[in-house]
Amino acid sequence: MHAGRPAFIVFGVAAILRLLLVLDYSQGDFACCPILDQLEYVQTARKLAGGEPVALVWRAPLYVHFVAVVFRSGGGEEIAVRVVQAFLSAATAALVYAIGRTLLGTAAGIAAGLAFAVHWSSILYCTQIVPVTLFSFLATAAMYLLCRYGSAAARAAAGFSAGLATLTRPTMIPSLAAWGVWCLAGVRTSPRRALRGLIAFAAAASMVIGPVVYSSSKRAGGAVPLSPLGGYNLFVGNNPESDGKTVWASERALRRAGISVALQPSEYQRRYLRLVWHYVREHPVRETALLLRKCYYLINDYRISSTFDMDLMERNLSLPFRILAGLPFNGIIWPLGILGLAVAGFRDRRVTWVSLFVLSYAATVIIFFVNERLRLPLLPGLIILAAAGIRHIVAATRGDRVRMAVFLVVLLVICNSRLMGVADPRDLVELDIRHAWAFYLAGRVESCREAADRVRRWAPGHPRLLQLERLLSESK
């Protein structure tokens, strides 16, 4: 079979599913009532699209410019962003097929590509105006170039794509460094060739990132790694109140810290970093326990919501998508991916590119805090490692198969359990009250009441709920 035909099939399946969801989602109330990060990205992108001067100090700049460009060419319609993201995610599925085919053969590549194509969270996040879809595409494109080609030109192209991913989410920085090291260490035949590859990779990435770092540091009043929110996010995931997965659990700690956004962004970040350092130094046992809990959250089947309540939104979709949402994707992919990392992740130097990204990016998420949006970019690499692990099991001796099967069963139990508050419904209270208010202000009363009912179940005395209930009773 010609290599292009399976890629087209994988792309087509992924694109159809994503476009159907975009159409379904765009007819509902959630599409016109964004909250939190989505609302900020939409508002900022509209200003940029309209030619207003906007100083992008607090967030990495690429995604909001991407949305602004789509707004300009798509008549300012948010559905245009979602359609473009649907095609980007479908292209990521094709890249997963291409990586799988390069490393493991055509059959494994097709299975890997289709696994990504039908993965629910990857489909769902195409509808959300947040950076994860663009970031996943850019990171996966870089991974494909590194796995598929060994020339200096390919290394430069990979560095360029990885640099763009870093401008989308600075959490790419550790992976960028890991790949840079492997550019030098992973080539066994010629040190000169390895050095050329490293220089090409680093130079291309630096050309993309360097000017932005320089200009953002000038605006921020000091050196910051693309976004001064890194210190804030690190504190959210590492303080005495942190639960390792939500911002809301750290609200009291944030208030006690009393760090004003009126400070220079560089000073704002430094103060949070100092607080984190003090906490880690003074409470190493507590911090270790928190990190282990975040490791559990990372590999768990449960999808931790962040910028929207995933379950509430899914209840408003048509039945086929609700069925798809109920399948245990993460509870299967994570155990298989971890098994593949353990038994096959470093046996082939080309597979090591995938393993390095999964390990470095996973460590970055754990150091900060864990939710579905932050861990989703791991999926392409995990699927490849899962396919590598399955192939390794098939080729193993009987004794090795038994040991790997036992290991896999243990992982399946751990990943599909509900321990340490991973699925605590109280985590969704602050998201739901924001949804309720957004629906109320947009005149979507039925959806407002549904969201308010969910808040009432777990926080009946919530002050914003009581205020909303008074307004709803007056409007009858």
mmCIF file of C-alpha atoms in Angstrom, residues 15 45 61 71 78 120 134 139 145 148 150 184 200 252 313 340 374 381 407 465:
data_model
loop_
_atom_site.group_PDB
_atom_site.id
_atom_site.type_symbol
_atom_site.label_atom_id
_atom_site.label_comp_id
_atom_site.label_asym_id
_atom_site.label_seq_id
_atom_site.Cartn_x
_atom_site.Cartn_y
_atom_site.Cartn_z
ATOM 1 C CA ALA A 15 -11.064 15.433 10.388
ATOM 2 C CA ALA A 45 -7.210 38.177 19.547
ATOM 3 C CA PRO A 61 2.505 35.209 22.132
ATOM 4 C CA PHE A 71 -10.273 36.007 12.857
ATOM 5 C CA GLU A 78 -15.009 31.796 16.421
ATOM 6 C CA TRP A 120 -11.986 11.887 22.748
ATOM 7 C CA LEU A 134 -1.670 24.144 18.026
ATOM 8 C CA ALA A 139 5.560 19.470 18.975
ATOM 9 C CA LEU A 145 11.241 15.325 11.704
ATOM 10 C CA ARG A 148 12.318 10.387 10.319
ATOM 11 C CA GLY A 150 18.949 12.697 10.293
ATOM 12 C CA LEU A 184 24.590 15.286 19.976
ATOM 13 C CA ALA A 200 21.291 23.337 13.152
ATOM 14 C CA ARG A 252 -6.106 31.137 50.197
ATOM 15 C CA MET A 313 -20.341 20.493 28.333
ATOM 16 C CA GLY A 340 6.130 0.724 26.071
ATOM 17 C CA LEU A 374 -1.820 20.292 30.146
ATOM 18 C CA GLY A 381 4.152 10.131 21.997
ATOM 19 C CA PHE A 407 3.141 -5.072 35.065
ATOM 20 C CA LEU A 465 -24.597 31.326 43.622
#
